[in-house]
Structure formats: structure tokens, C-alpha cells
PDB file of C-alpha atoms in Angstrom:
ATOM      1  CA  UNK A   1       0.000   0.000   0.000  1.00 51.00           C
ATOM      2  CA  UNK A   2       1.377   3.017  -0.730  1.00 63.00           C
ATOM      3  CA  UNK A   3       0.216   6.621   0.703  1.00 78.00           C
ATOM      4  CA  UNK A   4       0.632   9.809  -1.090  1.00 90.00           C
ATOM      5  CA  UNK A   5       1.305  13.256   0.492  1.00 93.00           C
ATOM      6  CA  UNK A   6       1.901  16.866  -0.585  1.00 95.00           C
ATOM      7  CA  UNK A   7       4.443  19.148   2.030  1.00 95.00           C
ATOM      8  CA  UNK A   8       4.964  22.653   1.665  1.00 95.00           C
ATOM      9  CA  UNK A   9       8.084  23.623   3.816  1.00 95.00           C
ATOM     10  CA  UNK A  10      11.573  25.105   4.488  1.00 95.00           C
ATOM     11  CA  UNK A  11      14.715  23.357   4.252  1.00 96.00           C
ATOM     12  CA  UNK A  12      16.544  23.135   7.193  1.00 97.00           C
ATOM     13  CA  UNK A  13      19.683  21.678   6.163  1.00 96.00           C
ATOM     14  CA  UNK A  14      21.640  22.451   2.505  1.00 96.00           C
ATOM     15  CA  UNK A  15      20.610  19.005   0.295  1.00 96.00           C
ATOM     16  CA  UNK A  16      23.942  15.749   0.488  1.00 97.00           C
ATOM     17  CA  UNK A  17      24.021  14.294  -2.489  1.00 96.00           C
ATOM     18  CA  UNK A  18      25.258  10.623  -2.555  1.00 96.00           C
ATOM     19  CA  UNK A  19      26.162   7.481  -4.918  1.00 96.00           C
ATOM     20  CA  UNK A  20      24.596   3.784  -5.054  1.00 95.00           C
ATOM     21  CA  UNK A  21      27.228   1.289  -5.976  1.00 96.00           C
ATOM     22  CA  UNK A  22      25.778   0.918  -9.135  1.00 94.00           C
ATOM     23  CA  UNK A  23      25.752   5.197  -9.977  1.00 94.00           C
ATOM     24  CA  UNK A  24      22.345   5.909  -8.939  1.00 95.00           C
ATOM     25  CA  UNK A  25      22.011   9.692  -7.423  1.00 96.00           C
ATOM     26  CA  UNK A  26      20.445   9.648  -3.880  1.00 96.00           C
ATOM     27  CA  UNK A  27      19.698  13.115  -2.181  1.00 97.00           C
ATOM     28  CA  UNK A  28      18.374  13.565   1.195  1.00 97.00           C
ATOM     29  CA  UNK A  29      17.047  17.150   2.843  1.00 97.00           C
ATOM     30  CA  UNK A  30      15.370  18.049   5.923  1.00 96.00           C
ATOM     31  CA  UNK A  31      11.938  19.483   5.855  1.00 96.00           C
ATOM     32  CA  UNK A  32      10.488  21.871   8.472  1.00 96.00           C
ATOM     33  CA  UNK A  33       6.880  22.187   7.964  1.00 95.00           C
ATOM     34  CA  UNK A  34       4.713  25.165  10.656  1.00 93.00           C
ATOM     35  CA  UNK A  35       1.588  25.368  11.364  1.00 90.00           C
ATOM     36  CA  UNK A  36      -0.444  27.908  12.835  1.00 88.00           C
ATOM     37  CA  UNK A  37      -3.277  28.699  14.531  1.00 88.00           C
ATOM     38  CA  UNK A  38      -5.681  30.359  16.648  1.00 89.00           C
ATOM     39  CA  UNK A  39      -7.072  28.757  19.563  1.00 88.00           C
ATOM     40  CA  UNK A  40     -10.767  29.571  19.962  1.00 89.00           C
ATOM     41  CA  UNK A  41     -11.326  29.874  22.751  1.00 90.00           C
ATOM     42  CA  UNK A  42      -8.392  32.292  24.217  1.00 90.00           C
ATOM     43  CA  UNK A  43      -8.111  33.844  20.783  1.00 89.00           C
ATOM     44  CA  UNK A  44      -4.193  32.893  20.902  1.00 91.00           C
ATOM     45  CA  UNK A  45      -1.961  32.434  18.368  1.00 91.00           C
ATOM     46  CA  UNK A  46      -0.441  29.130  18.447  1.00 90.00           C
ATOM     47  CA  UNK A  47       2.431  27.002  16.611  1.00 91.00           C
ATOM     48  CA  UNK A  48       3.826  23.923  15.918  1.00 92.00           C
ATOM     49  CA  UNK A  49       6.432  22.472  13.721  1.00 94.00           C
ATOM     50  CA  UNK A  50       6.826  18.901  11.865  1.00 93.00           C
ATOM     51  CA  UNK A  51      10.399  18.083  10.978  1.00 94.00           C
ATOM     52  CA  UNK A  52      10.794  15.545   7.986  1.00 95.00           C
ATOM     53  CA  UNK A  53      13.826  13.746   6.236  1.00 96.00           C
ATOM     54  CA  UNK A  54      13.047  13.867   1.844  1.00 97.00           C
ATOM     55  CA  UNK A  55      14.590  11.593   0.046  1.00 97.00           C
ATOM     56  CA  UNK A  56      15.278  12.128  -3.699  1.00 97.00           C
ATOM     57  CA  UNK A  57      16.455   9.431  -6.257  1.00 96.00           C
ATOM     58  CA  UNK A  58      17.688   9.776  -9.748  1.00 94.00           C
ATOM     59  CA  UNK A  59      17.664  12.955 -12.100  1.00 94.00           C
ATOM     60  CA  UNK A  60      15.182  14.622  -9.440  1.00 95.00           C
ATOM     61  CA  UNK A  61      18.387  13.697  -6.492  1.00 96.00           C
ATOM     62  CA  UNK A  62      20.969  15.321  -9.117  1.00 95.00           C
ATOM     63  CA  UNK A  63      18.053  18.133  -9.750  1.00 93.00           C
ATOM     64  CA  UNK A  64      17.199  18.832  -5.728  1.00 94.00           C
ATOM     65  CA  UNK A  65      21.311  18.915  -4.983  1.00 95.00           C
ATOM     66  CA  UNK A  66      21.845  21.611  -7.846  1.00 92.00           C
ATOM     67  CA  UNK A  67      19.302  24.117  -6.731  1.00 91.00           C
ATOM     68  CA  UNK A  68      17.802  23.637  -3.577  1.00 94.00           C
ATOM     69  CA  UNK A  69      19.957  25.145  -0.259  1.00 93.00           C
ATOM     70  CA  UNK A  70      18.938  25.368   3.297  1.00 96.00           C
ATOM     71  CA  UNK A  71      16.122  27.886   4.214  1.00 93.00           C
ATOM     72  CA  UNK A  72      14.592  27.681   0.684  1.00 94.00           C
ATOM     73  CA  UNK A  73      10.539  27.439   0.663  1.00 95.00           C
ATOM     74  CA  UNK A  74       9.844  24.044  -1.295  1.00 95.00           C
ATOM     75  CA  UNK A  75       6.565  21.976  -2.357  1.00 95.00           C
ATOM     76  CA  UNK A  76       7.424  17.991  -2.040  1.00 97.00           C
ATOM     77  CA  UNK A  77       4.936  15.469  -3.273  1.00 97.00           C
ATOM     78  CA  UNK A  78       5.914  12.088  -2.652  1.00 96.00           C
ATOM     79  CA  UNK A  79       4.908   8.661  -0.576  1.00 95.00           C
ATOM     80  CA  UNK A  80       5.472   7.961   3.186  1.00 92.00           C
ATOM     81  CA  UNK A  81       8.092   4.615   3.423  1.00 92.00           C
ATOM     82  CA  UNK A  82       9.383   3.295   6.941  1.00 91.00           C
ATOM     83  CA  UNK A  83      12.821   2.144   6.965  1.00 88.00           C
ATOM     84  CA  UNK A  84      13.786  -0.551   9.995  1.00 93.00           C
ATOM     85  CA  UNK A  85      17.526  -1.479  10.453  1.00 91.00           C
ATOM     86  CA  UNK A  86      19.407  -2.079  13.532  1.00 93.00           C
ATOM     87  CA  UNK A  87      22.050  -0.661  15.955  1.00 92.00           C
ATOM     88  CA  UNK A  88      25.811  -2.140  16.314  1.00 93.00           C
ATOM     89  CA  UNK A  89      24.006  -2.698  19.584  1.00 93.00           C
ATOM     90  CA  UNK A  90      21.789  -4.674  18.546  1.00 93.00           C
ATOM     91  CA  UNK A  91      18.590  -2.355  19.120  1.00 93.00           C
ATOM     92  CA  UNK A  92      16.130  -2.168  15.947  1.00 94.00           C
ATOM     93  CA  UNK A  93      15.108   1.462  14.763  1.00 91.00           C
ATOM     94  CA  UNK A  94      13.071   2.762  12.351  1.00 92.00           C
ATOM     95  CA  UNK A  95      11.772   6.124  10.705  1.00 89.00           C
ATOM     96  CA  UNK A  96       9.708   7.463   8.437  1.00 89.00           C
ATOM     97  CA  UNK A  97      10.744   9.286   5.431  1.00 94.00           C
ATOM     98  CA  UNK A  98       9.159  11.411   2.775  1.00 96.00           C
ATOM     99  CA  UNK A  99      10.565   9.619  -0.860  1.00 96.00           C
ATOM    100  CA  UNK A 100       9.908  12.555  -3.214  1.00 97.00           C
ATOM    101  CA  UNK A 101       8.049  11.994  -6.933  1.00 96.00           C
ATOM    102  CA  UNK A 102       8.719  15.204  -7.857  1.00 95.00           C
ATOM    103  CA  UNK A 103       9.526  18.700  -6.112  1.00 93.00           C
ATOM    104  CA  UNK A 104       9.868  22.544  -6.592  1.00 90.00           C
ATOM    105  CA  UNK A 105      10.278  25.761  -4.979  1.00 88.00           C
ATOM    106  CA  UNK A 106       7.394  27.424  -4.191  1.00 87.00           C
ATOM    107  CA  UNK A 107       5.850  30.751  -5.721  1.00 86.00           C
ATOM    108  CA  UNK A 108       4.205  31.617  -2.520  1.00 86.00           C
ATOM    109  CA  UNK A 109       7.238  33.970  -1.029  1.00 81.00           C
ATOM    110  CA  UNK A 110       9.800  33.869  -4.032  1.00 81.00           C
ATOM    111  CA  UNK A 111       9.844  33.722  -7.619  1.00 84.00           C
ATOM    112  CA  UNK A 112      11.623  31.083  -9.649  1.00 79.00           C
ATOM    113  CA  UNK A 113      14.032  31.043 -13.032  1.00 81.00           C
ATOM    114  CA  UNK A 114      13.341  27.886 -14.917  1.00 79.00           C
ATOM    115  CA  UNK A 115      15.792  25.756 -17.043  1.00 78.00           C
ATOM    116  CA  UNK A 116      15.098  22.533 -18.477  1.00 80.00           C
ATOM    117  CA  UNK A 117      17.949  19.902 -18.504  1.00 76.00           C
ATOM    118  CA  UNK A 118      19.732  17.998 -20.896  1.00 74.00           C
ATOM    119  CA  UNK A 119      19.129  14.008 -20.452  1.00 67.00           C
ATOM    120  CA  UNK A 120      20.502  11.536 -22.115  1.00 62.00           C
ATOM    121  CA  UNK A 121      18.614   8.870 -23.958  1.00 53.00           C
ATOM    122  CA  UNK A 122      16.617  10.904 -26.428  1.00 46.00           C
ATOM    123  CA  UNK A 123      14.348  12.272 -24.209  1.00 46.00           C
ATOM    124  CA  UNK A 124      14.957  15.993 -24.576  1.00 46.00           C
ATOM    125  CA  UNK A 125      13.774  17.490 -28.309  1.00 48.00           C
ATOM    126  CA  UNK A 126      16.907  17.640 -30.652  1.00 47.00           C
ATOM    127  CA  UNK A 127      18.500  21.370 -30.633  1.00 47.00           C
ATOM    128  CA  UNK A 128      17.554  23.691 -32.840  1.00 47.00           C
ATOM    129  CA  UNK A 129      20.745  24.791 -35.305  1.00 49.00           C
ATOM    130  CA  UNK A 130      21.513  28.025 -35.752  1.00 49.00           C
ATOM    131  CA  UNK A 131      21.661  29.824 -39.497  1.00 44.00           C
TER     132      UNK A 131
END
């Protein structure tokens, strides 16, 4: 089963971009996400903050680590995945983690300067020559 979700947030650390044995890109960011509101009943403001690790695979890892840094106002959409290992002393952990489908910066508080990238593979339209 797999669970979809859409975060709107502030990074709180600059993106690390890594390497799989086999070459594939892994990034992984941390995501602060606030809320606030007002209480009703003592007309208070109140506020409260979700932190959240995003991880990023492939051309979107490569993507993330080339233009995201810490503090930047981002929109993640992406499924929920627990990961379970264990401590050199034996004790099991786990954590949820945000794996990212697709990301950008969001318009809310900044503006943005686009550029598409070159892939290999044929996917990107052949270039137009110039007289």
C-alpha cells in the first residue's frame, strides 16, 4: 500500500548528495513544515512544527542537490516509506521518510528562473541549429 502526500516547507539543512554502488544519485534534505493557529477559545496564536527527512532518487536527487539550499521554501509530493535497520548494539530502529516523486520551490514567497535539462537517452527534443 502506498500513501501519497503533498508538504509545503523550508529546508533546514543544505541538500547531500550521494552514490549507489551501481551510480544511482540519492539526495536527502530536511523538511520543516509550521503550522499555525488560533485557539478559539483564548483567541491565541499558536504554533507547531513537523520536521521531515526527503529523500530524492535519480535525475530529481541530481536536480534537488543543484538548486535547492537550506532555508529555501519548497513543495514535495511524494509517498510515506518506513525504513527498519538495527544498531551495532543490537537495538532495531526505524523512521519514516518522505521519498519525493517530484519537487519545486514554491511561488508563494519567491519567484523562480526555470531551465530545463539535458538528459541523455533521447528524451529531450533535438537542438535547434543556428543559421
Amino acid at each position: 500500500m502506498s500513501s501519497t502526500t503533498a508538504l509545503s516547507g523550508n529546508l533546514t539543512r543544505d541538500p547531500e548528495i550521494r552514490y549507489t554502488r551501481d551510480g544511482q544519485a540519492t539526495t536527502v534534505f530536511g523538511l520543516a513544515v509550521n503550522r499555525r493557529w488560533q485557539d478559539r477559545e483564548t483567541r491565541e496564536w499558536e504554533e507547531s512544527t513537523s520536521f521531515f527527512d526527503v529523500v530524492c532518487w535519480r535525475e530529481l536527487a541530481e536536480n534537488a542537490a543543484l538548486s535547492l539550499t537550506r532555508g529555501m521554501r519548497v513543495v514535495v509530493i511524494g509517498r510515506l516509506e518506513q525504513r527498519t535497520w538495527e544498531t551495532e548494539e543490537g537495538e532495531r530502529r526505524s523512521k519514516v521518510e518522505v521519498v519525493a516523486d517530484d519537487l519545486g520551490t514554491s511561488l508563494r514567497f519567491a519567484t523562480a528562473d526555470v531551465h530545463r535539462t539535458e538528459r541523455a537517452g533521447g528524451l529531450d527534443p533535438e537542438p535547434t541549429a543556428e543559421p
